[in-house]
Structures are given as structure tokens and as C-alpha cells.
Amino acid sequence: MVCCVHHIPGRARFKIEALRRDADLARKLHEKVGALEGVLAVEVNRGAASVIVHYHVERGELGAILDHICAHCPKAALTRPTAWPAANRTTAPIPGAPIPRAKLSPEFKQAMTVAMSKAVLNTFITRIVAAAI
């Protein structure tokens, strides 16, 4: 299973559960993804089951990096994010472009605002009490 869990232009982190039990996969990904045009560095952490790819924004393409990772991972085609089309696409994803998100209801937004306000206030009070002790 491959999942892009974090992305900013020039850096992406992928979660790949198969890394925990497959040292050969970790070595292959490090070599193959590191050899792609525009890739500056690849960090593989088997314990965290993650791969961090640092790439040159103008020359590296996140879609191609993801395609390459998926080509080496078991069952990767089932977990490909829909935000990045397959390798035979005609247009490349734009690095840093916002990913479309679902519309949130006003009730949900209000509930989240209240919950966050309470959490911030609780943290503030806890720190004041801890500093006073």
C-alpha cells in the first residue's frame, strides 16, 4: 500500500507498509527513485515505513516519482491517489497546486471552531497553572 501523506513543493513523504518487512524493497526504492531526473535525495525509514523524496521543483515531477514508487510496491495500483493521474497522462500535476477538497457544512465549521477554541483555552490555562506551581 502506497500513500502520499505529506507534500510541499520539493519534498514528499510516502507511507509504504511493505517497507517494514522487506529490506530489498527499501534498497530498490532508494536506488531507483534516487536515479530519477530531478530527484535530489531519497530517505528510506523502514521503522516508520516511510520514504521521503527531495526533488528539484522545476525538473522533478511528483507524478513521475509516485508512478515509480508504485511500480515497485505490491498492490500499489489499488492505492494510487486520484489527485495524480497515471504515467500515461498528457499533463503533469502542478507542484504546490491545491488539492480539491470537499465542502464542509457551516455546522461542522462552527463545531470545529468551538472545539479548537476550547482546546486553546485549556492549553493556556494548563500552562499558566503549571508556571505558577
mmCIF file with all atom_site columns, N, CA and C in Angstrom, residues 11-35 39 41-54 65 69 72-73:
data_model
loop_
_atom_site.group_PDB
_atom_site.id
_atom_site.type_symbol
_atom_site.label_atom_id
_atom_site.label_alt_id
_atom_site.label_comp_id
_atom_site.label_asym_id
_atom_site.label_entity_id
_atom_site.label_seq_id
_atom_site.pdbx_PDB_ins_code
_atom_site.Cartn_x
_atom_site.Cartn_y
_atom_site.Cartn_z
_atom_site.occupancy
_atom_site.B_iso_or_equiv
_atom_site.pdbx_formal_charge
_atom_site.auth_seq_id
_atom_site.auth_comp_id
_atom_site.auth_asym_id
_atom_site.auth_atom_id
_atom_site.pdbx_PDB_model_num
ATOM 1   N N  . ARG A 1 11 ? 9.441  18.437 -1.721  1.00 0.00 ? 11 ARG A N  1
ATOM 2   C CA . ARG A 1 11 ? 9.561  17.361 -0.728  1.00 0.00 ? 11 ARG A CA 1
ATOM 3   C C  . ARG A 1 11 ? 8.233  16.633 -0.591  1.00 0.00 ? 11 ARG A C  1
ATOM 4   N N  . ALA A 1 12 ? 8.295  15.305 -0.617  1.00 0.00 ? 12 ALA A N  1
ATOM 5   C CA . ALA A 1 12 ? 7.080  14.498 -0.443  1.00 0.00 ? 12 ALA A CA 1
ATOM 6   C C  . ALA A 1 12 ? 7.420  13.300 0.435   1.00 0.00 ? 12 ALA A C  1
ATOM 7   N N  . ARG A 1 13 ? 6.459  12.926 1.291   1.00 0.00 ? 13 ARG A N  1
ATOM 8   C CA . ARG A 1 13 ? 6.647  11.751 2.153   1.00 0.00 ? 13 ARG A CA 1
ATOM 9   C C  . ARG A 1 13 ? 5.565  10.751 1.826   1.00 0.00 ? 13 ARG A C  1
ATOM 10  N N  . PHE A 1 14 ? 6.003  9.522  1.581   1.00 0.00 ? 14 PHE A N  1
ATOM 11  C CA . PHE A 1 14 ? 5.108  8.432  1.234   1.00 0.00 ? 14 PHE A CA 1
ATOM 12  C C  . PHE A 1 14 ? 5.139  7.385  2.339   1.00 0.00 ? 14 PHE A C  1
ATOM 13  N N  . LYS A 1 15 ? 3.977  6.854  2.682   1.00 0.00 ? 15 LYS A N  1
ATOM 14  C CA . LYS A 1 15 ? 3.858  5.763  3.653   1.00 0.00 ? 15 LYS A CA 1
ATOM 15  C C  . LYS A 1 15 ? 3.713  4.473  2.862   1.00 0.00 ? 15 LYS A C  1
ATOM 16  N N  . ILE A 1 16 ? 4.589  3.506  3.126   1.00 0.00 ? 16 ILE A N  1
ATOM 17  C CA . ILE A 1 16 ? 4.594  2.229  2.420   1.00 0.00 ? 16 ILE A CA 1
ATOM 18  C C  . ILE A 1 16 ? 4.767  1.124  3.456   1.00 0.00 ? 16 ILE A C  1
ATOM 19  N N  . GLU A 1 17 ? 3.675  0.503  3.855   1.00 0.00 ? 17 GLU A N  1
ATOM 20  C CA . GLU A 1 17 ? 3.709  -0.501 4.919   1.00 0.00 ? 17 GLU A CA 1
ATOM 21  C C  . GLU A 1 17 ? 4.625  -1.679 4.593   1.00 0.00 ? 17 GLU A C  1
ATOM 22  N N  . ALA A 1 18 ? 4.776  -2.021 3.322   1.00 0.00 ? 18 ALA A N  1
ATOM 23  C CA . ALA A 1 18 ? 5.608  -3.162 2.939   1.00 0.00 ? 18 ALA A CA 1
ATOM 24  C C  . ALA A 1 18 ? 7.081  -2.952 3.306   1.00 0.00 ? 18 ALA A C  1
ATOM 25  N N  . LEU A 1 19 ? 7.507  -1.717 3.534   1.00 0.00 ? 19 LEU A N  1
ATOM 26  C CA . LEU A 1 19 ? 8.901  -1.452 3.900   1.00 0.00 ? 19 LEU A CA 1
ATOM 27  C C  . LEU A 1 19 ? 9.279  -2.101 5.224   1.00 0.00 ? 19 LEU A C  1
ATOM 28  N N  . ARG A 1 20 ? 8.331  -2.218 6.134   1.00 0.00 ? 20 ARG A N  1
ATOM 29  C CA . ARG A 1 20 ? 8.616  -2.784 7.460   1.00 0.00 ? 20 ARG A CA 1
ATOM 30  C C  . ARG A 1 20 ? 9.165  -4.210 7.369   1.00 0.00 ? 20 ARG A C  1
ATOM 31  N N  . ARG A 1 21 ? 8.709  -4.966 6.382   1.00 0.00 ? 21 ARG A N  1
ATOM 32  C CA . ARG A 1 21 ? 9.104  -6.372 6.304   1.00 0.00 ? 21 ARG A CA 1
ATOM 33  C C  . ARG A 1 21 ? 9.955  -6.707 5.078   1.00 0.00 ? 21 ARG A C  1
ATOM 34  N N  . ASP A 1 22 ? 10.296 -5.717 4.257   1.00 0.00 ? 22 ASP A N  1
ATOM 35  C CA . ASP A 1 22 ? 11.013 -6.011 3.017   1.00 0.00 ? 22 ASP A CA 1
ATOM 36  C C  . ASP A 1 22 ? 12.210 -5.074 2.840   1.00 0.00 ? 22 ASP A C  1
ATOM 37  N N  . ALA A 1 23 ? 13.394 -5.539 3.272   1.00 0.00 ? 23 ALA A N  1
ATOM 38  C CA . ALA A 1 23 ? 14.613 -4.736 3.147   1.00 0.00 ? 23 ALA A CA 1
ATOM 39  C C  . ALA A 1 23 ? 15.003 -4.541 1.688   1.00 0.00 ? 23 ALA A C  1
ATOM 40  N N  . ASP A 1 24 ? 14.713 -5.539 0.853   1.00 0.00 ? 24 ASP A N  1
ATOM 41  C CA . ASP A 1 24 ? 15.044 -5.437 -0.566  1.00 0.00 ? 24 ASP A CA 1
ATOM 42  C C  . ASP A 1 24 ? 14.232 -4.320 -1.233  1.00 0.00 ? 24 ASP A C  1
ATOM 43  N N  . LEU A 1 25 ? 12.971 -4.173 -0.856  1.00 0.00 ? 25 LEU A N  1
ATOM 44  C CA . LEU A 1 25 ? 12.132 -3.100 -1.387  1.00 0.00 ? 25 LEU A CA 1
ATOM 45  C C  . LEU A 1 25 ? 12.711 -1.747 -0.999  1.00 0.00 ? 25 LEU A C  1
ATOM 46  N N  . ALA A 1 26 ? 13.164 -1.611 0.229   1.00 0.00 ? 26 ALA A N  1
ATOM 47  C CA . ALA A 1 26 ? 13.758 -0.348 0.684   1.00 0.00 ? 26 ALA A CA 1
ATOM 48  C C  . ALA A 1 26 ? 14.987 -0.005 -0.139  1.00 0.00 ? 26 ALA A C  1
ATOM 49  N N  . ARG A 1 27 ? 15.837 -0.997 -0.387  1.00 0.00 ? 27 ARG A N  1
ATOM 50  C CA . ARG A 1 27 ? 17.042 -0.773 -1.188  1.00 0.00 ? 27 ARG A CA 1
ATOM 51  C C  . ARG A 1 27 ? 16.686 -0.390 -2.622  1.00 0.00 ? 27 ARG A C  1
ATOM 52  N N  . LYS A 1 28 ? 15.716 -1.116 -3.212  1.00 0.00 ? 28 LYS A N  1
ATOM 53  C CA . LYS A 1 28 ? 15.291 -0.832 -4.588  1.00 0.00 ? 28 LYS A CA 1
ATOM 54  C C  . LYS A 1 28 ? 14.732 0.572  -4.725  1.00 0.00 ? 28 LYS A C  1
ATOM 55  N N  . LEU A 1 29 ? 13.853 0.946  -3.799  1.00 0.00 ? 29 LEU A N  1
ATOM 56  C CA . LEU A 1 29 ? 13.259 2.284  -3.868  1.00 0.00 ? 29 LEU A CA 1
ATOM 57  C C  . LEU A 1 29 ? 14.326 3.362  -3.746  1.00 0.00 ? 29 LEU A C  1
ATOM 58  N N  . HIS A 1 30 ? 15.275 3.157  -2.834  1.00 0.00 ? 30 HIS A N  1
ATOM 59  C CA . HIS A 1 30 ? 16.336 4.142  -2.654  1.00 0.00 ? 30 HIS A CA 1
ATOM 60  C C  . HIS A 1 30 ? 17.134 4.310  -3.945  1.00 0.00 ? 30 HIS A C  1
ATOM 61  N N  . GLU A 1 31 ? 17.476 3.201  -4.596  1.00 0.00 ? 31 GLU A N  1
ATOM 62  C CA . GLU A 1 31 ? 18.259 3.248  -5.833  1.00 0.00 ? 31 GLU A CA 1
ATOM 63  C C  . GLU A 1 31 ? 17.454 3.794  -7.008  1.00 0.00 ? 31 GLU A C  1
ATOM 64  N N  . LYS A 1 32 ? 16.280 3.212  -7.245  1.00 0.00 ? 32 LYS A N  1
ATOM 65  C CA . LYS A 1 32 ? 15.501 3.535  -8.439  1.00 0.00 ? 32 LYS A CA 1
ATOM 66  C C  . LYS A 1 32 ? 14.913 4.949  -8.394  1.00 0.00 ? 32 LYS A C  1
ATOM 67  N N  . VAL A 1 33 ? 14.333 5.328  -7.269  1.00 0.00 ? 33 VAL A N  1
ATOM 68  C CA . VAL A 1 33 ? 13.744 6.663  -7.163  1.00 0.00 ? 33 VAL A CA 1
ATOM 69  C C  . VAL A 1 33 ? 14.851 7.712  -7.135  1.00 0.00 ? 33 VAL A C  1
ATOM 70  N N  . GLY A 1 34 ? 15.966 7.389  -6.479  1.00 0.00 ? 34 GLY A N  1
ATOM 71  C CA . GLY A 1 34 ? 17.092 8.318  -6.439  1.00 0.00 ? 34 GLY A CA 1
ATOM 72  C C  . GLY A 1 34 ? 17.703 8.575  -7.804  1.00 0.00 ? 34 GLY A C  1
ATOM 73  N N  . ALA A 1 35 ? 17.522 7.648  -8.739  1.00 0.00 ? 35 ALA A N  1
ATOM 74  C CA . ALA A 1 35 ? 18.069 7.801  -10.081 1.00 0.00 ? 35 ALA A CA 1
ATOM 75  C C  . ALA A 1 35 ? 17.174 8.615  -11.012 1.00 0.00 ? 35 ALA A C  1
ATOM 76  N N  . VAL A 1 39 ? 15.351 14.256 -8.926  1.00 0.00 ? 39 VAL A N  1
ATOM 77  C CA . VAL A 1 39 ? 15.348 13.814 -7.531  1.00 0.00 ? 39 VAL A CA 1
ATOM 78  C C  . VAL A 1 39 ? 16.702 14.141 -6.911  1.00 0.00 ? 39 VAL A C  1
ATOM 79  N N  . ALA A 1 41 ? 17.394 13.748 -3.329  1.00 0.00 ? 41 ALA A N  1
ATOM 80  C CA . ALA A 1 41 ? 17.728 12.795 -2.262  1.00 0.00 ? 41 ALA A CA 1
ATOM 81  C C  . ALA A 1 41 ? 16.511 11.941 -1.934  1.00 0.00 ? 41 ALA A C  1
ATOM 82  N N  . VAL A 1 42 ? 16.791 10.738 -1.454  1.00 0.00 ? 42 VAL A N  1
ATOM 83  C CA . VAL A 1 42 ? 15.735 9.815  -1.021  1.00 0.00 ? 42 VAL A CA 1
ATOM 84  C C  . VAL A 1 42 ? 16.118 9.311  0.355   1.00 0.00 ? 42 VAL A C  1
ATOM 85  N N  . GLU A 1 43 ? 15.184 9.431  1.315   1.00 0.00 ? 43 GLU A N  1
ATOM 86  C CA . GLU A 1 43 ? 15.400 8.921  2.669   1.00 0.00 ? 43 GLU A CA 1
ATOM 87  C C  . GLU A 1 43 ? 14.390 7.815  2.916   1.00 0.00 ? 43 GLU A C  1
ATOM 88  N N  . VAL A 1 44 ? 14.887 6.611  3.200   1.00 0.00 ? 44 VAL A N  1
ATOM 89  C CA . VAL A 1 44 ? 14.020 5.480  3.479   1.00 0.00 ? 44 VAL A CA 1
ATOM 90  C C  . VAL A 1 44 ? 14.131 5.157  4.964   1.00 0.00 ? 44 VAL A C  1
ATOM 91  N N  . ASN A 1 45 ? 12.987 5.106  5.637   1.00 0.00 ? 45 ASN A N  1
ATOM 92  C CA . ASN A 1 45 ? 12.947 4.762  7.058   1.00 0.00 ? 45 ASN A CA 1
ATOM 93  C C  . ASN A 1 45 ? 12.045 3.541  7.198   1.00 0.00 ? 45 ASN A C  1
ATOM 94  N N  . ARG A 1 46 ? 12.666 2.370  7.320   1.00 0.00 ? 46 ARG A N  1
ATOM 95  C CA . ARG A 1 46 ? 11.882 1.136  7.401   1.00 0.00 ? 46 ARG A CA 1
ATOM 96  C C  . ARG A 1 46 ? 11.056 1.075  8.674   1.00 0.00 ? 46 ARG A C  1
ATOM 97  N N  . GLY A 1 47 ? 11.578 1.565  9.785   1.00 0.00 ? 47 GLY A N  1
ATOM 98  C CA . GLY A 1 47 ? 10.850 1.531  11.042  1.00 0.00 ? 47 GLY A CA 1
ATOM 99  C C  . GLY A 1 47 ? 9.565  2.344  10.986  1.00 0.00 ? 47 GLY A C  1
ATOM 100 N N  . ALA A 1 48 ? 9.615  3.471  10.299  1.00 0.00 ? 48 ALA A N  1
ATOM 101 C CA . ALA A 1 48 ? 8.429  4.322  10.156  1.00 0.00 ? 48 ALA A CA 1
ATOM 102 C C  . ALA A 1 48 ? 7.636  3.973  8.906   1.00 0.00 ? 48 ALA A C  1
ATOM 103 N N  . ALA A 1 49 ? 8.146  3.050  8.107   1.00 0.00 ? 49 ALA A N  1
ATOM 104 C CA . ALA A 1 49 ? 7.509  2.636  6.844   1.00 0.00 ? 49 ALA A CA 1
ATOM 105 C C  . ALA A 1 49 ? 7.271  3.839  5.947   1.00 0.00 ? 49 ALA A C  1
ATOM 106 N N  . SER A 1 50 ? 8.302  4.692  5.821   1.00 0.00 ? 50 SER A N  1
ATOM 107 C CA . SER A 1 50 ? 8.123  5.882  5.000   1.00 0.00 ? 50 SER A CA 1
ATOM 108 C C  . SER A 1 50 ? 9.325  6.130  4.104   1.00 0.00 ? 50 SER A C  1
ATOM 109 N N  . VAL A 1 51 ? 9.041  6.845  3.024   1.00 0.00 ? 51 VAL A N  1
ATOM 110 C CA . VAL A 1 51 ? 10.067 7.277  2.088   1.00 0.00 ? 51 VAL A CA 1
ATOM 111 C C  . VAL A 1 51 ? 9.879  8.774  1.901   1.00 0.00 ? 51 VAL A C  1
ATOM 112 N N  . ILE A 1 52 ? 10.944 9.529  2.119   1.00 0.00 ? 52 ILE A N  1
ATOM 113 C CA . ILE A 1 52 ? 10.911 10.967 1.878   1.00 0.00 ? 52 ILE A CA 1
ATOM 114 C C  . ILE A 1 52 ? 11.728 11.224 0.627   1.00 0.00 ? 52 ILE A C  1
ATOM 115 N N  . VAL A 1 53 ? 11.137 11.950 -0.314  1.00 0.00 ? 53 VAL A N  1
ATOM 116 C CA . VAL A 1 53 ? 11.808 12.264 -1.574  1.00 0.00 ? 53 VAL A CA 1
ATOM 117 C C  . VAL A 1 53 ? 11.961 13.773 -1.665  1.00 0.00 ? 53 VAL A C  1
ATOM 118 N N  . HIS A 1 54 ? 13.205 14.217 -1.789  1.00 0.00 ? 54 HIS A N  1
ATOM 119 C CA . HIS A 1 54 ? 13.505 15.625 -2.021  1.00 0.00 ? 54 HIS A CA 1
ATOM 120 C C  . HIS A 1 54 ? 13.764 15.753 -3.514  1.00 0.00 ? 54 HIS A C  1
ATOM 121 N N  . ILE A 1 65 ? 7.448  10.503 -9.829  1.00 0.00 ? 65 ILE A N  1
ATOM 122 C CA . ILE A 1 65 ? 8.026  9.886  -8.637  1.00 0.00 ? 65 ILE A CA 1
ATOM 123 C C  . ILE A 1 65 ? 7.043  8.881  -8.048  1.00 0.00 ? 65 ILE A C  1
ATOM 124 N N  . ILE A 1 69 ? 7.446  4.785  -7.626  1.00 0.00 ? 69 ILE A N  1
ATOM 125 C CA . ILE A 1 69 ? 7.290  4.091  -6.344  1.00 0.00 ? 69 ILE A CA 1
ATOM 126 C C  . ILE A 1 69 ? 6.227  3.005  -6.472  1.00 0.00 ? 69 ILE A C  1
ATOM 127 N N  . HIS A 1 72 ? 7.133  -0.358 -8.020  1.00 0.00 ? 72 HIS A N  1
ATOM 128 C CA . HIS A 1 72 ? 7.951  -1.280 -7.242  1.00 0.00 ? 72 HIS A CA 1
ATOM 129 C C  . HIS A 1 72 ? 7.263  -1.827 -6.001  1.00 0.00 ? 72 HIS A C  1
ATOM 130 N N  . CYS A 1 73 ? 6.046  -1.358 -5.725  1.00 0.00 ? 73 CYS A N  1
ATOM 131 C CA . CYS A 1 73 ? 5.377  -1.766 -4.494  1.00 0.00 ? 73 CYS A CA 1
ATOM 132 C C  . CYS A 1 73 ? 4.202  -2.695 -4.765  1.00 0.00 ? 73 CYS A C  1
#
